[in-house]
Amino acid sequence: MPASSASIINTSIFILTGNSTFLLTGFPGLEREYPWLSIPFSCIYAMVLLGNCLVLHVIRTEPSLHEPMFYFLAMLALTDLCMGLSTVHTVLGILWGISQEIGLDACIAQTFFVHGLSCMESGVLLAMAFDRFTAICNPLRYTSILTNMRIITIGVAILGRSFLFITAPIVRLKFFDYCHPHILSHSFCLHQDLLRLACSDIRFNSFYALALVICTLFLDSVLILISYIAILHSVLTIASRDERLKSLKTCVSHICAVLVFYIPIIGLTMVHRFGKHLSPVVHVLMGNIYILFPPLMNPIIYSVKTQQIRSRIQRWFAKQN
């Protein structure tokens, strides 16, 4: 039997199995290449886990890094680590040929963590922008403004905003009727993907999700931009060219992290909005970039661009050798 016919039969059988199970999409048309595709994806996930664990270990064991900037970096690394852990089992499960199916409860749980962690990363990047704004624009009061208690308060606020506000629409997913073919568009579960398959009244979820994106990701990006406008204005008032460059260099890592986070989101949004004629592989690839690119790149950016972390890692590896 041809592979395409078998796939159609398997999909038809799968659609008739009830509302409790969904079929995750791997890379359509590349099923024969999954053993080869699993190698780079396994390496990427290994780098995500090891890179972020290394950053967390360095910050924890190096007393000189126990200051606000690196506390926020630890929050970012922990968020990226959790993002990798929340999707690794479904992405590699498909590529390793273990399973393409996922239950409704597991899918809703993964949706909760993917969207919550994405919102949390945006909040941490905003907090890091506030840290850089305070350090450059008000350096004499830096330690008095960003005390340990205030950092803890900011962290709890980010955590609460990220997960409490998304609970209502995510819980509602449990009670929807899914009468459309249970085939998801990505190798992990997303809120908008489940809404597309639902036959219930989804207006609350649609409007709530839009409002939440505007109040979190969009507002965070605007506030980050405003903070950098203020930073640039403050830096330009410094008479010495060397001092200006030194101040701006402390922001390079954070600017790269912001770009690494927001560019894939914009790209995925554009593909979903204007790329309906594109191959399904493009949609799946953009979804994986959105999930994996920030957790992969952030440890590399901060290990290369942040002198304190770079020197500590070099000393650590030299000691091991």
mmCIF file of C-alpha atoms in Angstrom:
data_model
loop_
_atom_site.group_PDB
_atom_site.id
_atom_site.type_symbol
_atom_site.label_atom_id
_atom_site.label_comp_id
_atom_site.label_asym_id
_atom_site.label_seq_id
_atom_site.Cartn_x
_atom_site.Cartn_y
_atom_site.Cartn_z
ATOM 1 C CA MET A 1 0.000 0.000 0.000
ATOM 2 C CA PRO A 2 1.385 3.463 -0.865
ATOM 3 C CA ALA A 3 2.567 5.549 2.076
ATOM 4 C CA SER A 4 0.097 8.349 1.266
ATOM 5 C CA SER A 5 -2.878 5.930 1.286
ATOM 6 C CA ALA A 6 -1.747 4.424 4.577
ATOM 7 C CA SER A 7 -1.431 7.897 6.044
ATOM 8 C CA ILE A 8 -4.986 8.798 4.932
ATOM 9 C CA ILE A 9 -6.378 5.584 6.419
ATOM 10 C CA ASN A 10 -4.504 6.061 9.689
ATOM 11 C CA THR A 11 -5.732 9.674 9.915
ATOM 12 C CA SER A 12 -9.324 8.623 9.200
ATOM 13 C CA ILE A 13 -9.184 5.964 11.908
ATOM 14 C CA PHE A 14 -7.615 8.455 14.294
ATOM 15 C CA ILE A 15 -10.365 11.051 13.738
ATOM 16 C CA LEU A 16 -12.997 8.487 14.754
ATOM 17 C CA THR A 17 -11.369 7.627 18.090
ATOM 18 C CA GLY A 18 -13.128 10.330 20.123
ATOM 19 C CA ASN A 19 -12.433 13.702 21.666
ATOM 20 C CA SER A 20 -9.734 12.668 24.119
ATOM 21 C CA THR A 21 -6.781 12.235 21.757
ATOM 22 C CA PHE A 22 -5.086 14.517 19.234
ATOM 23 C CA LEU A 23 -2.551 13.941 16.494
ATOM 24 C CA LEU A 24 0.550 16.134 16.558
ATOM 25 C CA THR A 25 2.047 17.244 13.245
ATOM 26 C CA GLY A 26 5.711 16.586 12.648
ATOM 27 C CA PHE A 27 7.236 17.671 9.345
ATOM 28 C CA PRO A 28 4.724 16.794 6.590
ATOM 29 C CA GLY A 29 6.356 15.091 3.631
ATOM 30 C CA LEU A 30 9.585 14.432 5.526
ATOM 31 C CA GLU A 31 8.452 11.373 7.499
ATOM 32 C CA ARG A 32 11.197 9.218 5.962
ATOM 33 C CA GLU A 33 13.815 11.726 7.177
ATOM 34 C CA TYR A 34 12.742 11.660 10.831
ATOM 35 C CA PRO A 35 15.721 9.524 11.971
ATOM 36 C CA TRP A 36 18.070 12.122 10.465
ATOM 37 C CA LEU A 37 16.023 15.112 11.678
ATOM 38 C CA SER A 38 16.041 13.693 15.198
ATOM 39 C CA ILE A 39 19.821 14.144 15.404
ATOM 40 C CA PRO A 40 19.952 17.969 15.122
ATOM 41 C CA PHE A 41 16.807 18.367 17.233
ATOM 42 C CA SER A 42 18.250 16.109 19.947
ATOM 43 C CA CYS A 43 21.457 18.154 19.893
ATOM 44 C CA ILE A 44 19.483 21.409 20.123
ATOM 45 C CA TYR A 45 17.496 20.181 23.130
ATOM 46 C CA ALA A 46 20.695 18.940 24.784
ATOM 47 C CA MET A 47 22.286 22.353 24.262
ATOM 48 C CA VAL A 48 19.183 24.093 25.652
ATOM 49 C CA LEU A 49 19.239 21.991 28.807
ATOM 50 C CA LEU A 50 23.001 22.017 29.343
ATOM 51 C CA GLY A 51 23.476 25.696 28.411
ATOM 52 C CA ASN A 52 20.811 27.021 30.757
ATOM 53 C CA CYS A 53 21.856 24.665 33.564
ATOM 54 C CA LEU A 54 25.440 25.909 33.135
ATOM 55 C CA VAL A 55 24.355 29.560 33.402
ATOM 56 C CA LEU A 56 22.330 28.782 36.533
ATOM 57 C CA HIS A 57 25.249 26.854 38.050
ATOM 58 C CA VAL A 58 27.717 29.668 37.368
ATOM 59 C CA ILE A 59 25.436 32.302 38.903
ATOM 60 C CA ARG A 60 24.740 30.128 41.960
ATOM 61 C CA THR A 61 28.371 29.249 42.704
ATOM 62 C CA GLU A 62 30.054 32.596 41.914
ATOM 63 C CA PRO A 63 29.569 35.128 44.771
ATOM 64 C CA SER A 64 30.597 38.057 42.550
ATOM 65 C CA LEU A 65 27.536 37.375 40.377
ATOM 66 C CA HIS A 66 25.093 37.723 43.260
ATOM 67 C CA GLU A 67 23.703 41.058 42.114
ATOM 68 C CA PRO A 68 20.399 42.180 40.489
ATOM 69 C CA MET A 69 21.481 41.860 36.852
ATOM 70 C CA PHE A 70 22.444 38.206 37.294
ATOM 71 C CA TYR A 71 19.416 37.370 39.431
ATOM 72 C CA PHE A 72 17.244 38.412 36.499
ATOM 73 C CA LEU A 73 19.486 36.416 34.161
ATOM 74 C CA ALA A 74 18.947 33.370 36.383
ATOM 75 C CA MET A 75 15.176 33.893 36.033
ATOM 76 C CA LEU A 76 15.595 34.012 32.242
ATOM 77 C CA ALA A 77 17.703 30.837 32.197
ATOM 78 C CA LEU A 78 15.192 29.011 34.421
ATOM 79 C CA THR A 79 12.337 30.077 32.138
ATOM 80 C CA ASP A 80 14.221 28.879 29.046
ATOM 81 C CA LEU A 81 15.064 25.596 30.765
ATOM 82 C CA CYS A 82 11.391 24.967 31.596
ATOM 83 C CA MET A 83 10.364 25.875 28.040
ATOM 84 C CA GLY A 84 12.699 23.211 26.683
ATOM 85 C CA LEU A 85 11.418 20.621 29.171
ATOM 86 C CA SER A 86 7.776 21.390 28.347
ATOM 87 C CA THR A 87 8.094 20.458 24.652
ATOM 88 C CA VAL A 88 10.973 17.978 24.428
ATOM 89 C CA HIS A 89 8.802 14.884 24.956
ATOM 90 C CA THR A 90 6.385 15.634 22.083
ATOM 91 C CA VAL A 91 8.910 16.965 19.547
ATOM 92 C CA LEU A 92 11.413 14.153 20.017
ATOM 93 C CA GLY A 93 8.596 11.645 20.529
ATOM 94 C CA ILE A 94 7.491 12.326 16.955
ATOM 95 C CA LEU A 95 10.980 12.307 15.450
ATOM 96 C CA TRP A 96 12.006 9.142 17.319
ATOM 97 C CA GLY A 97 8.814 7.396 16.198
ATOM 98 C CA ILE A 98 7.532 6.893 19.762
ATOM 99 C CA SER A 99 4.124 8.538 19.383
ATOM 100 C CA GLN A 100 2.327 11.313 17.522
ATOM 101 C CA GLU A 101 -0.720 11.143 19.776
ATOM 102 C CA ILE A 102 -1.381 13.264 22.851
ATOM 103 C CA GLY A 103 -4.329 13.175 25.239
ATOM 104 C CA LEU A 104 -6.530 16.218 25.798
ATOM 105 C CA ASP A 105 -5.429 16.701 29.410
ATOM 106 C CA ALA A 106 -1.739 16.443 28.504
ATOM 107 C CA CYS A 107 -2.286 18.820 25.572
ATOM 108 C CA ILE A 108 -4.005 21.394 27.800
ATOM 109 C CA ALA A 109 -1.202 21.116 30.363
ATOM 110 C CA GLN A 110 1.425 21.657 27.680
ATOM 111 C CA THR A 111 -0.543 24.635 26.330
ATOM 112 C CA PHE A 112 -0.633 26.131 29.828
ATOM 113 C CA PHE A 113 3.137 25.870 30.268
ATOM 114 C CA VAL A 114 4.098 26.960 26.741
ATOM 115 C CA HIS A 115 2.003 30.139 26.851
ATOM 116 C CA GLY A 116 2.729 30.823 30.518
ATOM 117 C CA LEU A 117 6.483 30.490 30.038
ATOM 118 C CA SER A 118 6.377 32.657 26.918
ATOM 119 C CA CYS A 119 4.602 35.382 28.894
ATOM 120 C CA MET A 120 7.064 34.900 31.739
ATOM 121 C CA GLU A 121 10.056 35.334 29.428
ATOM 122 C CA SER A 122 8.591 38.598 28.159
ATOM 123 C CA GLY A 123 8.157 39.780 31.758
ATOM 124 C CA VAL A 124 11.725 38.836 32.687
ATOM 125 C CA LEU A 125 13.077 40.725 29.656
ATOM 126 C CA LEU A 126 11.093 43.782 30.796
ATOM 127 C CA ALA A 127 12.544 43.436 34.303
ATOM 128 C CA MET A 128 16.047 43.205 32.818
ATOM 129 C CA ALA A 129 15.360 46.372 30.817
ATOM 130 C CA PHE A 130 14.347 48.109 34.067
ATOM 131 C CA ASP A 131 17.587 46.823 35.638
ATOM 132 C CA ARG A 132 19.686 48.333 32.815
ATOM 133 C CA PHE A 133 17.677 51.580 32.962
ATOM 134 C CA THR A 134 18.319 51.884 36.699
ATOM 135 C CA ALA A 135 22.014 50.991 36.420
ATOM 136 C CA ILE A 136 22.703 53.564 33.685
ATOM 137 C CA CYS A 137 20.256 56.363 34.454
ATOM 138 C CA ASN A 138 20.410 56.211 38.255
ATOM 139 C CA PRO A 139 23.645 54.395 39.156
ATOM 140 C CA LEU A 140 24.067 55.921 42.642
ATOM 141 C CA ARG A 141 20.745 54.475 43.799
ATOM 142 C CA TYR A 142 21.022 51.184 41.902
ATOM 143 C CA THR A 143 21.504 48.904 44.917
ATOM 144 C CA SER A 144 18.984 50.800 47.034
ATOM 145 C CA ILE A 145 16.299 50.525 44.348
ATOM 146 C CA LEU A 146 16.899 46.896 43.355
ATOM 147 C CA THR A 147 17.138 45.308 46.794
ATOM 148 C CA ASN A 148 16.850 41.535 47.222
ATOM 149 C CA MET A 149 13.303 41.886 48.549
ATOM 150 C CA ARG A 150 12.292 44.027 45.576
ATOM 151 C CA ILE A 151 13.793 41.520 43.143
ATOM 152 C CA ILE A 152 11.831 38.720 44.823
ATOM 153 C CA THR A 153 8.668 40.831 44.578
ATOM 154 C CA ILE A 154 9.297 41.446 40.865
ATOM 155 C CA GLY A 155 9.885 37.724 40.302
ATOM 156 C CA VAL A 156 6.664 36.738 42.093
ATOM 157 C CA ALA A 157 4.725 39.396 40.157
ATOM 158 C CA ILE A 158 6.075 38.082 36.840
ATOM 159 C CA LEU A 159 5.212 34.499 37.826
ATOM 160 C CA GLY A 160 1.703 35.470 38.937
ATOM 161 C CA ARG A 161 1.008 37.558 35.860
ATOM 162 C CA SER A 162 2.266 34.816 33.557
ATOM 163 C CA PHE A 163 0.232 31.902 34.907
ATOM 164 C CA LEU A 164 -2.749 33.283 36.818
ATOM 165 C CA PHE A 165 -4.128 35.352 33.943
ATOM 166 C CA ILE A 166 -4.030 32.471 31.451
ATOM 167 C CA THR A 167 -5.738 29.959 33.750
ATOM 168 C CA ALA A 168 -9.331 30.868 32.809
ATOM 169 C CA PRO A 169 -9.058 30.384 29.011
ATOM 170 C CA ILE A 170 -6.859 27.303 29.393
ATOM 171 C CA VAL A 171 -9.311 25.614 31.806
ATOM 172 C CA ARG A 172 -12.184 26.298 29.378
ATOM 173 C CA LEU A 173 -10.397 24.183 26.760
ATOM 174 C CA LYS A 174 -11.257 21.119 28.845
ATOM 175 C CA PHE A 175 -14.993 21.646 28.347
ATOM 176 C CA PHE A 176 -15.056 22.358 24.597
ATOM 177 C CA ASP A 177 -16.410 19.930 22.023
ATOM 178 C CA TYR A 178 -13.787 19.121 19.387
ATOM 179 C CA CYS A 179 -15.732 17.951 16.338
ATOM 180 C CA HIS A 180 -13.163 18.844 13.682
ATOM 181 C CA PRO A 181 -10.406 16.359 12.750
ATOM 182 C CA HIS A 182 -8.078 16.157 15.742
ATOM 183 C CA ILE A 183 -4.938 17.090 13.839
ATOM 184 C CA LEU A 184 -2.824 19.829 15.409
ATOM 185 C CA SER A 185 -0.621 22.123 13.323
ATOM 186 C CA HIS A 186 2.584 21.728 15.344
ATOM 187 C CA SER A 187 4.581 19.149 17.258
ATOM 188 C CA PHE A 188 3.309 20.665 20.520
ATOM 189 C CA CYS A 189 0.002 22.103 21.704
ATOM 190 C CA LEU A 190 -0.971 25.768 21.394
ATOM 191 C CA HIS A 191 -4.117 27.577 22.542
ATOM 192 C CA GLN A 192 -5.029 28.893 19.092
ATOM 193 C CA ASP A 193 -4.514 25.440 17.581
ATOM 194 C CA LEU A 194 -7.041 23.843 19.951
ATOM 195 C CA LEU A 195 -9.510 26.685 19.343
ATOM 196 C CA ARG A 196 -9.343 25.949 15.622
ATOM 197 C CA LEU A 197 -10.620 22.413 16.263
ATOM 198 C CA ALA A 198 -13.383 23.350 18.699
ATOM 199 C CA CYS A 199 -17.070 23.543 17.768
ATOM 200 C CA SER A 200 -18.128 25.280 21.014
ATOM 201 C CA ASP A 201 -18.499 29.006 21.613
ATOM 202 C CA ILE A 202 -14.890 30.226 21.628
ATOM 203 C CA ARG A 203 -15.529 33.970 21.638
ATOM 204 C CA PHE A 204 -14.413 34.426 25.250
ATOM 205 C CA ASN A 205 -11.138 32.588 24.614
ATOM 206 C CA SER A 206 -10.477 34.486 21.391
ATOM 207 C CA PHE A 207 -11.066 37.960 22.812
ATOM 208 C CA TYR A 208 -9.374 37.146 26.128
ATOM 209 C CA ALA A 209 -6.292 35.780 24.364
ATOM 210 C CA LEU A 210 -6.058 38.877 22.160
ATOM 211 C CA ALA A 211 -6.412 41.192 25.173
ATOM 212 C CA LEU A 212 -3.800 39.178 27.073
ATOM 213 C CA VAL A 213 -1.300 39.408 24.212
ATOM 214 C CA ILE A 214 -1.823 43.176 24.018
ATOM 215 C CA CYS A 215 -1.476 43.613 27.791
ATOM 216 C CA THR A 216 1.614 41.421 28.090
ATOM 217 C CA LEU A 217 3.773 40.874 25.014
ATOM 218 C CA PHE A 218 2.849 44.090 23.216
ATOM 219 C CA LEU A 219 2.927 46.272 26.345
ATOM 220 C CA ASP A 220 6.211 44.706 27.484
ATOM 221 C CA SER A 221 7.825 45.401 24.107
ATOM 222 C CA VAL A 222 6.653 49.036 24.206
ATOM 223 C CA LEU A 223 7.998 49.510 27.745
ATOM 224 C CA ILE A 224 11.321 47.913 26.771
ATOM 225 C CA LEU A 225 11.560 50.304 23.825
ATOM 226 C CA ILE A 226 10.781 53.288 26.061
ATOM 227 C CA SER A 227 13.418 52.201 28.579
ATOM 228 C CA TYR A 228 16.064 52.031 25.842
ATOM 229 C CA ILE A 229 15.094 55.437 24.520
ATOM 230 C CA ALA A 230 15.662 56.779 28.054
ATOM 231 C CA ILE A 231 18.942 54.843 28.317
ATOM 232 C CA LEU A 232 20.155 56.232 24.975
ATOM 233 C CA HIS A 233 19.213 59.762 26.014
ATOM 234 C CA SER A 234 21.114 59.338 29.280
ATOM 235 C CA VAL A 235 24.169 57.834 27.576
ATOM 236 C CA LEU A 236 24.374 60.664 25.043
ATOM 237 C CA THR A 237 24.736 63.160 27.899
ATOM 238 C CA ILE A 238 27.987 61.481 28.974
ATOM 239 C CA ALA A 239 30.918 63.565 27.797
ATOM 240 C CA SER A 240 33.472 60.775 27.420
ATOM 241 C CA ARG A 241 33.156 58.590 24.317
ATOM 242 C CA ASP A 242 34.750 55.647 26.135
ATOM 243 C CA GLU A 243 32.237 55.937 28.987
ATOM 244 C CA ARG A 244 29.371 56.006 26.494
ATOM 245 C CA LEU A 245 30.607 52.839 24.820
ATOM 246 C CA LYS A 246 31.155 51.151 28.176
ATOM 247 C CA SER A 247 27.595 51.941 29.243
ATOM 248 C CA LEU A 248 26.110 50.699 25.984
ATOM 249 C CA LYS A 249 28.140 47.479 26.084
ATOM 250 C CA THR A 250 26.331 46.466 29.274
ATOM 251 C CA CYS A 251 23.079 46.476 27.262
ATOM 252 C CA VAL A 252 24.250 44.449 24.253
ATOM 253 C CA SER A 253 23.394 41.041 25.727
ATOM 254 C CA HIS A 254 19.934 42.146 26.765
ATOM 255 C CA ILE A 255 19.201 43.744 23.384
ATOM 256 C CA CYS A 256 20.212 40.486 21.662
ATOM 257 C CA ALA A 257 17.965 38.487 24.033
ATOM 258 C CA VAL A 258 15.026 40.807 23.260
ATOM 259 C CA LEU A 259 15.542 40.393 19.503
ATOM 260 C CA VAL A 260 15.927 36.624 19.845
ATOM 261 C CA PHE A 261 12.590 36.476 21.675
ATOM 262 C CA TYR A 262 10.455 38.887 19.667
ATOM 263 C CA ILE A 263 11.646 38.197 16.095
ATOM 264 C CA PRO A 264 10.453 34.531 16.087
ATOM 265 C CA ILE A 265 7.087 35.620 17.567
ATOM 266 C CA ILE A 266 6.658 38.212 14.813
ATOM 267 C CA GLY A 267 7.769 35.686 12.190
ATOM 268 C CA LEU A 268 5.320 33.018 13.418
ATOM 269 C CA THR A 269 2.488 35.567 13.526
ATOM 270 C CA MET A 270 3.228 36.700 9.965
ATOM 271 C CA VAL A 271 3.339 33.110 8.713
ATOM 272 C CA HIS A 272 -0.008 32.290 10.350
ATOM 273 C CA ARG A 273 -1.576 35.522 9.098
ATOM 274 C CA PHE A 274 -0.218 35.809 5.555
ATOM 275 C CA GLY A 275 1.387 32.437 4.813
ATOM 276 C CA LYS A 276 -1.641 30.195 4.331
ATOM 277 C CA HIS A 277 -0.332 29.326 0.855
ATOM 278 C CA LEU A 278 3.038 28.224 2.259
ATOM 279 C CA SER A 279 3.998 24.606 2.824
ATOM 280 C CA PRO A 280 2.910 23.112 6.192
ATOM 281 C CA VAL A 281 6.610 22.442 6.805
ATOM 282 C CA VAL A 282 7.198 26.200 6.992
ATOM 283 C CA HIS A 283 4.511 26.573 9.683
ATOM 284 C CA VAL A 284 5.942 23.695 11.716
ATOM 285 C CA LEU A 285 9.491 25.000 11.338
ATOM 286 C CA MET A 286 8.501 28.513 12.469
ATOM 287 C CA GLY A 287 6.692 27.023 15.452
ATOM 288 C CA ASN A 288 9.801 25.110 16.492
ATOM 289 C CA ILE A 289 11.968 28.224 16.024
ATOM 290 C CA TYR A 290 9.570 30.179 18.243
ATOM 291 C CA ILE A 291 9.898 27.532 20.970
ATOM 292 C CA LEU A 292 13.584 26.583 20.684
ATOM 293 C CA PHE A 293 15.497 29.603 19.375
ATOM 294 C CA PRO A 294 15.390 31.811 22.522
ATOM 295 C CA PRO A 295 16.288 29.001 24.985
ATOM 296 C CA LEU A 296 19.116 27.930 22.666
ATOM 297 C CA MET A 297 20.576 31.365 21.983
ATOM 298 C CA ASN A 298 20.263 33.115 25.370
ATOM 299 C CA PRO A 299 22.938 31.033 27.160
ATOM 300 C CA ILE A 300 25.246 31.511 24.165
ATOM 301 C CA ILE A 301 24.636 35.275 24.078
ATOM 302 C CA TYR A 302 25.277 35.772 27.781
ATOM 303 C CA SER A 303 28.252 33.404 27.846
ATOM 304 C CA VAL A 304 29.920 35.273 24.980
ATOM 305 C CA LYS A 305 28.871 38.870 25.687
ATOM 306 C CA THR A 306 28.962 38.967 29.507
ATOM 307 C CA GLN A 307 32.567 39.135 30.673
ATOM 308 C CA GLN A 308 31.879 37.884 34.229
ATOM 309 C CA ILE A 309 30.105 34.737 33.067
ATOM 310 C CA ARG A 310 32.552 34.100 30.239
ATOM 311 C CA SER A 311 35.602 34.330 32.508
ATOM 312 C CA ARG A 312 33.958 32.155 35.167
ATOM 313 C CA ILE A 313 33.140 29.430 32.610
ATOM 314 C CA GLN A 314 36.689 29.598 31.234
ATOM 315 C CA ARG A 315 38.147 29.231 34.745
ATOM 316 C CA TRP A 316 35.786 26.365 35.490
ATOM 317 C CA PHE A 317 36.742 24.411 32.350
ATOM 318 C CA ALA A 318 40.437 25.154 32.935
ATOM 319 C CA LYS A 319 40.133 23.760 36.438
ATOM 320 C CA GLN A 320 38.387 20.627 35.124
ATOM 321 C CA ASN A 321 41.176 20.077 32.583
#
